[in-house]
XYZ file of C-alpha atoms in Angstrom:
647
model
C 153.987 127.313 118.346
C 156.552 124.567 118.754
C 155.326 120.855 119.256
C 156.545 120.840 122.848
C 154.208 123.861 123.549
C 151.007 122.746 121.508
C 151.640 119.218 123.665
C 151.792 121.103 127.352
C 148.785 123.910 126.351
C 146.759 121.114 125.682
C 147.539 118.935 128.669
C 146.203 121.979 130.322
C 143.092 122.518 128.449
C 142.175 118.515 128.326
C 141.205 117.709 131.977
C 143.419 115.642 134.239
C 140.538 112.872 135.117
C 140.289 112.599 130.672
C 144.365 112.429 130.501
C 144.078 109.449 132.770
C 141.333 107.807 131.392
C 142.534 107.882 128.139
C 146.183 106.560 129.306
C 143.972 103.841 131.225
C 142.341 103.025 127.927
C 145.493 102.758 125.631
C 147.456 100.373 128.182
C 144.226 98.415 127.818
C 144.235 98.593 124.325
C 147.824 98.004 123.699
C 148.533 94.992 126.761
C 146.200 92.906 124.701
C 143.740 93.206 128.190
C 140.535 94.251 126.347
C 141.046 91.440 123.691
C 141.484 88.603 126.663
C 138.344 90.682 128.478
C 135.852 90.084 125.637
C 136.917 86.569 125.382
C 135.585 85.924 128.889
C 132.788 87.845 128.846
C 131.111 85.423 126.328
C 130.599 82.762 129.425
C 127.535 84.712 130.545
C 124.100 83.496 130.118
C 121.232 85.555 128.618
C 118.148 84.372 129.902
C 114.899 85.497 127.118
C 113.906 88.704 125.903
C 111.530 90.786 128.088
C 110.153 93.399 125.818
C 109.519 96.656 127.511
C 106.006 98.453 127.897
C 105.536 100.726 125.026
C 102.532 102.679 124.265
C 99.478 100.112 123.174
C 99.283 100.502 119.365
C 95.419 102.199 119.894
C 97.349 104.829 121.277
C 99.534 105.224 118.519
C 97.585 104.644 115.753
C 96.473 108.257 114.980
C 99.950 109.755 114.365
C 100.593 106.375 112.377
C 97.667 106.956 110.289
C 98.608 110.411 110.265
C 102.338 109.457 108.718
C 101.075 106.858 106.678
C 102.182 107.001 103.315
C 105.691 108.121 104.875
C 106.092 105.111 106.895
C 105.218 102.873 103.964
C 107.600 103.984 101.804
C 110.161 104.078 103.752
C 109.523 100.644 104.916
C 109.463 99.233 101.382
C 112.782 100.980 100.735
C 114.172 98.919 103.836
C 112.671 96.081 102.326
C 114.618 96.481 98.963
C 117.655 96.479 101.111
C 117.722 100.533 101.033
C 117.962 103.146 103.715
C 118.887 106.752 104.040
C 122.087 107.165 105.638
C 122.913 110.132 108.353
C 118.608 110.964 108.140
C 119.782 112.228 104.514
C 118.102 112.398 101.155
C 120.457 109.987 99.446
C 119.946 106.536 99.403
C 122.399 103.605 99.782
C 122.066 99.613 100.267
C 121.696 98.042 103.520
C 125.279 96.848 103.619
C 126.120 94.661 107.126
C 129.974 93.381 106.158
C 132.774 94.812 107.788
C 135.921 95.658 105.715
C 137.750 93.275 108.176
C 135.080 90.701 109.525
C 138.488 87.952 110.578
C 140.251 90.555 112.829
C 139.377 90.917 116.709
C 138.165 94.923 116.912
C 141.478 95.720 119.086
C 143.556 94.313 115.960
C 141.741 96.859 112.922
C 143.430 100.168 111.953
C 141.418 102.959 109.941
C 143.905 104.357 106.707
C 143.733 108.064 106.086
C 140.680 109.191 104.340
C 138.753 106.228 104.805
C 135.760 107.544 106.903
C 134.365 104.268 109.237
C 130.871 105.743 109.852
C 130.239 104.653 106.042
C 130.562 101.448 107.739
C 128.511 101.721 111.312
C 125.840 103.838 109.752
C 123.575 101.193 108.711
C 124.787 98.644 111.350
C 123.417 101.529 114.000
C 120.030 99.952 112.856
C 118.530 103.768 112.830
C 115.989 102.594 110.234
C 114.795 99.941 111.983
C 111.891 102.029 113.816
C 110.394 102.368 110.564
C 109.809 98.830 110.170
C 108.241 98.563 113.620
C 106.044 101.717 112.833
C 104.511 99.623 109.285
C 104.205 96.691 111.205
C 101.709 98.819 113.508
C 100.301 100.505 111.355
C 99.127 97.421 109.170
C 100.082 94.563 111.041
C 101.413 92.568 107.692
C 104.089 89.856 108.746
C 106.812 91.081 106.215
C 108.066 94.186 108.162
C 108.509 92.056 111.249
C 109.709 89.056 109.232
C 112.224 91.768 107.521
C 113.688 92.651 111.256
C 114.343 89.574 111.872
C 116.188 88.771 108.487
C 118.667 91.409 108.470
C 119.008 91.081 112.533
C 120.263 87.663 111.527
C 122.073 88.920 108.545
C 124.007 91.491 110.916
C 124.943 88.601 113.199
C 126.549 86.370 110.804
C 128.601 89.320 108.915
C 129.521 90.737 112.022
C 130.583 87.707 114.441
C 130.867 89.412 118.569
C 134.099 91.059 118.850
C 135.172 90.933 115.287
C 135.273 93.234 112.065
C 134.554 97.634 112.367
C 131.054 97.511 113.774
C 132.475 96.030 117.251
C 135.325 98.518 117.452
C 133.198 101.682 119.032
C 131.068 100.919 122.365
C 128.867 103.826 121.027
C 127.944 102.546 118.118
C 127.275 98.897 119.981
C 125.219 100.739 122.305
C 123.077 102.170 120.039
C 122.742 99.226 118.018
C 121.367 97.508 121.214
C 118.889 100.280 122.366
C 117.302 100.390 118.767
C 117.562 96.442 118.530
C 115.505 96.722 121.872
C 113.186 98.909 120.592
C 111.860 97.287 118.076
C 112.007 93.889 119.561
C 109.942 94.749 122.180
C 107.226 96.350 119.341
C 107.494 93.157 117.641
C 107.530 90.671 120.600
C 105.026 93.257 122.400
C 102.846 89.994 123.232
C 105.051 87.283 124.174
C 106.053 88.263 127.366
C 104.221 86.220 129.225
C 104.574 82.782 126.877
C 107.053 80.249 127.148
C 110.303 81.117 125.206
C 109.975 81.771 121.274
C 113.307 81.161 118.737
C 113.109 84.621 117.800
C 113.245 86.050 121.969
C 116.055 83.655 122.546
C 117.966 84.963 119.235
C 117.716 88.671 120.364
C 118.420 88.183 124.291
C 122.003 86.224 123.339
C 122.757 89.372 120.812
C 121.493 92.201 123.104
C 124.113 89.948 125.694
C 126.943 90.660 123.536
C 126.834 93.419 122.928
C 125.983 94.415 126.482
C 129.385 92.868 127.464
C 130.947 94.381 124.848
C 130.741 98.341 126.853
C 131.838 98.009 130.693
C 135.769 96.985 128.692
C 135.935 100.240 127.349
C 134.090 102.499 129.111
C 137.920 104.345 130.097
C 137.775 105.886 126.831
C 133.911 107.004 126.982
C 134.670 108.985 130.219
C 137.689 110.215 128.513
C 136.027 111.257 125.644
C 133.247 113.394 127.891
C 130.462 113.181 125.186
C 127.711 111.581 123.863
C 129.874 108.202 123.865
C 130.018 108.146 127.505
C 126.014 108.715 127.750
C 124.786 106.006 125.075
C 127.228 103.714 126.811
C 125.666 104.060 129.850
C 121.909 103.808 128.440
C 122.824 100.732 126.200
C 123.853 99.380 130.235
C 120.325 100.349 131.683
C 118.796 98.874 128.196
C 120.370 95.702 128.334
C 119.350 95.209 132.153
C 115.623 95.697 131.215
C 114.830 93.650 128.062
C 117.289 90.844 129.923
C 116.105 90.742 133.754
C 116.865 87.664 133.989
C 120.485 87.740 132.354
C 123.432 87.274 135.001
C 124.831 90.507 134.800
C 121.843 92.098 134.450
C 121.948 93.919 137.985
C 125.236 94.886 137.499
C 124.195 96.507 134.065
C 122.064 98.666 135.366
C 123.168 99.718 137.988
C 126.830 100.673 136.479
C 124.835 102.357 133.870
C 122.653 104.585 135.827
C 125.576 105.712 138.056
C 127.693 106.416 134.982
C 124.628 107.916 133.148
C 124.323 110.729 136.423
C 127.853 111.449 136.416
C 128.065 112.504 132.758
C 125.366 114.228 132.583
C 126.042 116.385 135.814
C 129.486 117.058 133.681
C 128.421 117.552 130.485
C 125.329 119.778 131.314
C 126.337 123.707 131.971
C 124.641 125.442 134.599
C 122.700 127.090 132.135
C 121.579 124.686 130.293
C 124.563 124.368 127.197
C 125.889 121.084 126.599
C 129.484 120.553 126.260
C 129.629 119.305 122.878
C 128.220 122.680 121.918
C 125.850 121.223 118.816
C 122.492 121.276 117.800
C 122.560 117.537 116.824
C 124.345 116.172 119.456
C 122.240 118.645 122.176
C 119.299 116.980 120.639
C 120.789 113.129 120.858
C 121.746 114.052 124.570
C 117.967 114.857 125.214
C 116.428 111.904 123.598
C 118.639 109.350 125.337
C 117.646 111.397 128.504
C 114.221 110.408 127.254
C 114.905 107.076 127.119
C 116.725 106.665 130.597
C 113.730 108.256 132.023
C 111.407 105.562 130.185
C 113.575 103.290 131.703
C 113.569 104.812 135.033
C 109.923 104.592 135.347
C 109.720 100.999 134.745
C 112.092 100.770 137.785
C 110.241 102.717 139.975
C 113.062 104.985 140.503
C 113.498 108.991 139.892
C 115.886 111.607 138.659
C 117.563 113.133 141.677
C 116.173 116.728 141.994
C 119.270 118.485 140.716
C 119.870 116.772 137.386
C 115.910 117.707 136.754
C 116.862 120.913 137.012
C 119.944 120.566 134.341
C 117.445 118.727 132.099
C 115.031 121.146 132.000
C 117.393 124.005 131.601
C 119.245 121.820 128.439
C 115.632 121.482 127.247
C 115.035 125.287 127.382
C 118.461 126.080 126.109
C 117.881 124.068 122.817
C 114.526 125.710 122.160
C 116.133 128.994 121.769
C 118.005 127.914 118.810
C 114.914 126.339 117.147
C 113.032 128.041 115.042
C 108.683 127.990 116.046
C 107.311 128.030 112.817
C 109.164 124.763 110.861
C 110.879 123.255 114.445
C 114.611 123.237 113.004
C 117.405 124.366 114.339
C 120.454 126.624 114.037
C 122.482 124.085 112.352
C 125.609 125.100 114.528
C 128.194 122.528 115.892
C 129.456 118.964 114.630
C 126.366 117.124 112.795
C 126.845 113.302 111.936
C 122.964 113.150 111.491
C 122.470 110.992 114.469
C 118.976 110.828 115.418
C 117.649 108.092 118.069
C 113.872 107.918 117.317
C 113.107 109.071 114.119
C 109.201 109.421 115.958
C 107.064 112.356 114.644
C 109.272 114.175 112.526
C 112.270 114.005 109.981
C 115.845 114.747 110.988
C 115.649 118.492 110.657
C 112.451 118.697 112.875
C 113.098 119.082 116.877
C 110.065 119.514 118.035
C 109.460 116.328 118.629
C 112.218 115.973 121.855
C 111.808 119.430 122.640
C 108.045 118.474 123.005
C 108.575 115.380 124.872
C 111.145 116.542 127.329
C 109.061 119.611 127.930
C 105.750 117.577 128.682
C 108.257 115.289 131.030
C 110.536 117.635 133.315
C 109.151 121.158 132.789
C 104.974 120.163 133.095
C 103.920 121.969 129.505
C 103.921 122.044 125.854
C 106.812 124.143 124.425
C 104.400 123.955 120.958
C 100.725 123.169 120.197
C 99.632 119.919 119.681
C 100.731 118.280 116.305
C 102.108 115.036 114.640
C 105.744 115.835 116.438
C 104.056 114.550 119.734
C 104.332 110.798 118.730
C 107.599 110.377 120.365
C 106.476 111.201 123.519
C 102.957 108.977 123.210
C 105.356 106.058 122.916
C 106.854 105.867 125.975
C 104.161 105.767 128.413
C 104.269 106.403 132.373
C 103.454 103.911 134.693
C 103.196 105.983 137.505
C 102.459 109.700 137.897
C 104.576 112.239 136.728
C 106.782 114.297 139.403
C 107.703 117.309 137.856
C 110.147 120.243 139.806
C 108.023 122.704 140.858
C 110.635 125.424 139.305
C 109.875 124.277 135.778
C 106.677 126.396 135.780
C 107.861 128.039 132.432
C 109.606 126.783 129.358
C 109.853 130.023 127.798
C 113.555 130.763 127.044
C 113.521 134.447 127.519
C 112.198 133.314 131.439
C 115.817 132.833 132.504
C 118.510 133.089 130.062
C 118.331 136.379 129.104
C 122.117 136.706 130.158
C 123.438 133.772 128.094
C 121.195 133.097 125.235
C 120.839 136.231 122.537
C 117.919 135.682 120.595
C 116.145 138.413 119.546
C 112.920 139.017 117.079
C 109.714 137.115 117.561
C 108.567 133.776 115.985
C 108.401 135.403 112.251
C 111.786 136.600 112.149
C 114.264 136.027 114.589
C 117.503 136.221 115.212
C 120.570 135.022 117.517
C 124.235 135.210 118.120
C 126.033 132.449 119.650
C 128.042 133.172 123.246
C 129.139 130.466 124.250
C 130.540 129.633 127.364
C 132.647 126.716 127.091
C 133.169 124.046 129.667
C 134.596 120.948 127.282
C 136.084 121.174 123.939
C 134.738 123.227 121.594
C 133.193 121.922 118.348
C 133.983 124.664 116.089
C 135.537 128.080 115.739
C 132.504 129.991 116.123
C 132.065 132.098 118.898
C 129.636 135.494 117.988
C 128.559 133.386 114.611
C 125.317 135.162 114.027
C 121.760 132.722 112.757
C 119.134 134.891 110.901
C 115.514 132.864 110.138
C 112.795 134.113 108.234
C 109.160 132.630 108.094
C 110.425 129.154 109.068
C 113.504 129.049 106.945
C 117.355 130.507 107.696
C 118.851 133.374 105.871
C 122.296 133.242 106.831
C 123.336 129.358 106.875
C 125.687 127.546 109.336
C 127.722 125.272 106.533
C 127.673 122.060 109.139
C 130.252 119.148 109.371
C 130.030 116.924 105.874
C 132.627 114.988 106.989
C 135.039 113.721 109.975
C 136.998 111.399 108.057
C 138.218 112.394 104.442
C 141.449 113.350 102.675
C 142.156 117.468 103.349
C 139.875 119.835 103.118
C 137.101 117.523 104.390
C 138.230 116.146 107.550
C 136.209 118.205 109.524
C 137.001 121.241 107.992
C 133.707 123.094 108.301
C 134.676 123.573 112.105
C 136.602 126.806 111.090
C 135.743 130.262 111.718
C 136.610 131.230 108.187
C 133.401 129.010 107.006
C 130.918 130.787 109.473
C 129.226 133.579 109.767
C 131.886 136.010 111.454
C 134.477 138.534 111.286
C 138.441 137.875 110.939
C 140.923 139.971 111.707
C 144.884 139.176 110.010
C 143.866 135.960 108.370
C 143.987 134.549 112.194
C 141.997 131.859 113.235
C 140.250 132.867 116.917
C 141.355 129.418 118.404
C 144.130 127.425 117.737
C 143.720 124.434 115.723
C 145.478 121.298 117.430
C 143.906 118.325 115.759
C 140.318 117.197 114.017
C 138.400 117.819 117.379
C 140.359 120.048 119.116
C 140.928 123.700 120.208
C 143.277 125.574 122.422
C 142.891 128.959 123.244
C 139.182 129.007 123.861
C 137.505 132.123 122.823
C 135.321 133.553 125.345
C 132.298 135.408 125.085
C 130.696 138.533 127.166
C 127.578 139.274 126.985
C 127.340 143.156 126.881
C 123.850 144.181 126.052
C 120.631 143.078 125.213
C 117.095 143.995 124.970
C 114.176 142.989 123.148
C 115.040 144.192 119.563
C 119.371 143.909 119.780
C 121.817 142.846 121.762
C 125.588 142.874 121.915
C 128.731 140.944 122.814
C 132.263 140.564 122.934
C 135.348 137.868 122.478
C 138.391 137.751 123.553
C 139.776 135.688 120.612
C 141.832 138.792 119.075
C 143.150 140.423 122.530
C 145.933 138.027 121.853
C 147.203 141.062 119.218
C 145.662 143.920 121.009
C 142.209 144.369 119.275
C 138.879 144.305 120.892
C 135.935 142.749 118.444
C 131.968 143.704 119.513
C 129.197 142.498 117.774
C 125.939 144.421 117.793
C 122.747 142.119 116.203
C 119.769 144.759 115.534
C 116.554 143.596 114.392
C 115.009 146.795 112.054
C 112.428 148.034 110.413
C 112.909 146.322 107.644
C 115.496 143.516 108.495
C 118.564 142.902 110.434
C 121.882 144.756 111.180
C 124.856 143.425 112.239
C 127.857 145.509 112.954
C 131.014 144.643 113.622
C 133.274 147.133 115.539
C 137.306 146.006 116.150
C 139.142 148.877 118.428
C 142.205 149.103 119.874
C 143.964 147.893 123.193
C 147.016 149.522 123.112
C 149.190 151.912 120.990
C 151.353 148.961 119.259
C 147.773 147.223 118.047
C 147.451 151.064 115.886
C 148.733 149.604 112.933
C 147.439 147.804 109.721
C 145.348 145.090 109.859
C 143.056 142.798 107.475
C 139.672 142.103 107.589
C 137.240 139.542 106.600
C 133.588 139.264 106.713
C 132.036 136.111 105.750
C 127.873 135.529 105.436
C 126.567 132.062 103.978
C 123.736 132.405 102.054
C 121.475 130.155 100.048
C 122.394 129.182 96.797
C 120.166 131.651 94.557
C 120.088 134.087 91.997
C 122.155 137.652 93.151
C 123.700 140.755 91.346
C 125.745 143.183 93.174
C 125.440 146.957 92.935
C 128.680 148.721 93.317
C 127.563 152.120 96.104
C 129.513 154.944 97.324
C 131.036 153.443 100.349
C 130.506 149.605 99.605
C 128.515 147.066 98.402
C 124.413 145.904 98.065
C 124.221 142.265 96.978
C 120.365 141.796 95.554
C 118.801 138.520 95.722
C 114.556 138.122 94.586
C 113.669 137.666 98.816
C 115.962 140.401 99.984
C 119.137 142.924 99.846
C 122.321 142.722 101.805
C 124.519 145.986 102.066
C 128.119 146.088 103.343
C 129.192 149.658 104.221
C 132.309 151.086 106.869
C 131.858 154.036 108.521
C 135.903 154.023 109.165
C 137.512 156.938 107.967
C 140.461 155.099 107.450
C 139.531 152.546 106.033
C 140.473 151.489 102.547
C 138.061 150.308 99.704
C 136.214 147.121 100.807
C 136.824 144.379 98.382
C 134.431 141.788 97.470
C 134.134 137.962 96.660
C 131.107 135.848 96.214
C 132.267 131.630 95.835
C 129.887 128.796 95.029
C 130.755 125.489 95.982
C 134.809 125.872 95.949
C 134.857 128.532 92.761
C 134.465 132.143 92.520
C 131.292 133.499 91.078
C 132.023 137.156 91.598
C 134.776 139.469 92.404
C 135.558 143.531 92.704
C 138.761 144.335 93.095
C 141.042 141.306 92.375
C 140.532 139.553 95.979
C 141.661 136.043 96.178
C 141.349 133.019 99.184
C 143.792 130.781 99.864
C 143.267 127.511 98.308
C 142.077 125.698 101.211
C 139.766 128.128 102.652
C 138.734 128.539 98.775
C 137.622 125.137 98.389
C 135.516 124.655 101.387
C 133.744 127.987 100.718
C 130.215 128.007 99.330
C 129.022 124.633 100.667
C 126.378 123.824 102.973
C 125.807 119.962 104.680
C 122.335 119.800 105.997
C 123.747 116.423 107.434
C 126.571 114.280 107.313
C 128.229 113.285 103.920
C 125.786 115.268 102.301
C 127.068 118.981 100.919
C 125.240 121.374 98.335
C 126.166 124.539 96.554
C 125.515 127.783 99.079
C 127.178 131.250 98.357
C 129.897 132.556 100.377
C 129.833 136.221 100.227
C 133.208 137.659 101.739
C 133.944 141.075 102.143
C 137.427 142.366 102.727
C 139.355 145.810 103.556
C 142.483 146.660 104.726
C 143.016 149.903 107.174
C 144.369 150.347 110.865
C 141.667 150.111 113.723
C 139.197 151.520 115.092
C 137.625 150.126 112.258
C 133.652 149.400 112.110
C 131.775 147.498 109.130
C 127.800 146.732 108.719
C 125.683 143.989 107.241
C 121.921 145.362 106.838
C 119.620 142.900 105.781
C 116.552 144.399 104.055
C 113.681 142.620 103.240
């Protein structure tokens, strides 16, 4: 495709309204207008901090209590100066300074390779609910005292406007909800007293950085994501912990009205959200949460048509969460961000599923349990109204054309259809999720990272790393930059009942083959079989395949059988037959973490594909060893191949 083409395909996928706000954004950027706007923004006044009306700490204590030793720790890590960044297992210092603390935000560039969330991870202030859950729990001055310290530290290493952890109005936005947060846990009781040093230090920097979004908010809309929502709520934030700031009516209300129209264009009719990720589904729901929190203390409601999208969203993410452990199908981009860490580690959903459940569909989606602390928190001042149609959060109650999960709680499975309405994370339309007793068989490798030298700037998104079938070495979509697609693959939904269910994409129509998937929940396990057939007489000729499955890294042999392959693991056995006559001999390779571990029949990757094979990120700049089995054969279509999981 030549550069002129890629350029006018993707001025046609990107929506005109984006185009212009991004153009709107860049003339912004590059007139020197947002520079001179931030400069005199700083002539507003903040008033004092109001802290908002969280849950009384009587109410809380019990999941505290519950979470002790948890919260402790954690809290004396943050003490130490250490935190955990992306909700990871690694640990790294609490470091505030910016690479470039002298330059203005519009002036800093980003090199190649050098990945800036290192830098606005711990300046999102993510941890800090952990200090306001010790200081609850035990009521000892140091966790509050060690707020305040590194608040202050932040302030001086990052002066408003300047250095990295200015340059995204996400990232400020988030900064400012959390700040909020926990100031009004720690300054629960000084709302009605005469203004403290430590109110008046956290209104002015909640006022920066409140000034620092309405500039920018071009590029939020043109981005059509999560940025655009956080921006908002940071708005509707900023107006209630600072009623009595200058803008403060303006904040809200600009944030509200942009908060309703993203989320009646981000949110599918059934329920999908257009980033098309677990994570970021999840981060959409708890700043709904949030909003709603904020709504209430307002006195105002949700109109009765975004309830509706809410609870559908909240529905739609269930069915890609497994019942038994509460994580999800780890599908989409993953940076690890999680709002309120409240009830449950990073990999654990049931706390917002619960929450937004309770709030717009009127029931539990699970039993009561210690994920139902982020819901206590944000108590109602005024009765509930819930839609009368969300009478049922069960996900089979009305997706059962969109969403194909099949199984029951034990051992489930699903296969992605995904009808998309924005950009597309990653290449992987039909990628198939098998769970087990709380715990995935076949993996979804993740994101690791956005920002790296090649492979690892965002190369997870491809097909090639997910669990699908290939056809020619082709990827389904085109690839036309780090977060985007062209030539959307489309899904149709073909059959399904209450043990299998079937679909199609269009992805390979573009050289005249036809690719069904059939998922088939047995006796004994799974089947999946993949069927490619052809559209026309020219498509009748040789063609390539590849199956890929990522597995856990583990202990396997492989038994060579009369018409493929059975790899053996100690939990359970994975064959790979064809049931093509014409079909050649399938081939078969088995890579760990970049290098080949096993291969029949002298079948190589390319290098790139090669080196991002056999890795799994559980979150962002975290990857392990996994196994990527890949099984190959050459022969003209119809051609049909099976995976049959046995247990």
């Amino acid at each position: 495709m030549t550069r002129l083409a890629r350029l006018l395909k993707t001025i046609r996928t990107v929506r005109a309204e984006q185009l212009w706000n991004f153009a709107v954004y860049q003339l912004q950027l590059k007139s020197g207008w947002l520079r001179r706007s931030g400069q005199t923004a700083a002539n507003g006044t903040a008033g004092s901090f109001f802290p908002l009306p969280l849950a009384e700490r009587e109410v809380l204590l019990p999941y505290l209590e519950a979470d002790r030793g948890r919260i402790l720790a954690a809290a004396e890590k943050i003490r130490r100066n250490q935190f955990h960044p992306f909700s990871g297992e690694a640990g790294a210092p609490l470091d505030f300074h910016p690479r470039h603390p002298n330059l203005h935000w519009t002036a800093i560039r980003t090199a190649e390779g050098d990945d800036i969330k290192d830098i606005w991870e711990p300046a999102r202030f993510c941890w800090a609910p952990d200090l306001a859950r010790a200081w609850l729990l035990k009521g000892e001055a140091v966790w509050k005292g060690t707020f305040f310290e590194y608040t202050g530290r932040f302030t001086e290493e990052n002066p408003s406007g300047y250095g990295e952890n200015w340059q995204s109005a996400q990232e400020v936005a988030i900064r400012l909800i959390l700040i909020s947060f926990c100031g009004s846990v720690f300054l629960q009781n000084n709302e009605d007293a005469s203004p403290d040093p430590e109110g008046i230090f956290l209104a002015e920097l909640i006022r920066q950085h409140a000034e620092r979004i309405p500039p920018t908010l071009s590029y939020a809309r043109a981005q059509n994501n999560n940025h655009w929502l956080s921006e908002a709520a940071g708005l509707m934030t900023a107006a209630c912990v600072l009623p009595h700031a200058a803008q403060s009516e303006r904040w809200f209300k600009l944030g509200w009205r942009e908060f309703r129209r993203a989320l009646n264009k981000q949110i599918a009719p059934d329920g999908a959200y257009l980033q098309y990720s677990a994570n970021y589904h999840r981060l959409m729901l708890q700043l709904i949460l949030w909003v709603d929190f904020l709504l209430r203390i307002k006195g105002l409601d949700w109109p009765p048509a975004l309830q509706e999208k809410i609870r559908r969203a909240t529905i739609w993410l269930a069915a890609f969460t497994d019942r038994i452990s509460g994580a999800a199908c780890n599908f989409g981009h993953n940076d690890g961000a999680l709002l309120f860490p409240l009830g449950g580690d990073t990999t654990d959903y049931r706390p917002t599923l619960q929450a937004l459940s309770l709030r717009f569909c009127g029931k539990n989606l699970f039993p009561p349990g210690h994920w139902d602390e982020l819901n206590t928190w944000f108590p109602s001042p005024r009765p509930e109204s819930i839609p009368e149609a969300a009478s049922s959060p069960n996900p089979d109650s009305i997706f059962n054309d969109t969403l194909l999960r099949v199984g029951d709680d034990a051992n489930w499975g699903l296969m992605q259809t995904l009808g998309y309405q924005g950009r597309p994370a990653h290449d992987d339309q039909l990628n198939v999720h098998l769970w087990r007793n709380g715990k995935p068989l076949s993996l979804d490798a993740g994101t690791y990272r956005y920002n790296a030298l090649p492979p690892w700037n965002n190369g997870l998104k491809s097909a090639f790393v997910h669990n699908s079938l290939i056809i020619n070495h082709m990827e389904p979509m085109t690839d036309a930059g780090k977060f985007l697609w062209l030539d959307w693959d489309r899904a149709r939904v073909l059959s399904r009942d209450d043990h299998s269910a079937s679909a199609e994409h269009t992805a390979f129509r573009r050289i005249g083959l036809s690719h069904v998937r059939r998922l088939e929940k047995t006796a004994d396990g799974w089947r999946i079989t993949d069927q490619v057939n052809p559209l026309n007489y020219s498509a009748m000729r040789n063609s390539r395949y590849r199956l890929h499955w990522l597995l856990a890294d583990q202990p396997f042999e492989v038994r060579d059988e009369n018409n493929g392959f059975c790899l053996k693991t100690a939990s359970f056995s994975l064959r790979f037959s064809s049931l093509s006559t014409s079909s050649g001999m399938l081939a078969l390779q088995v890579i760990r973490a970049g290098e080949t571990v096993f291969a029949y029949r002298n079948m190589q990757e390319k290098a790139k594909i090669q080196a991002l094979s056999g890795w799994v990120s559980p979150t962002y700049g975290e990857k392990r060893p996994a196994l990527s089995v890949i099984v190959t054969a050459s022969a003209p279509p119809p051609f049909e191949i099976r995976s049959e999981w046995q247990f």
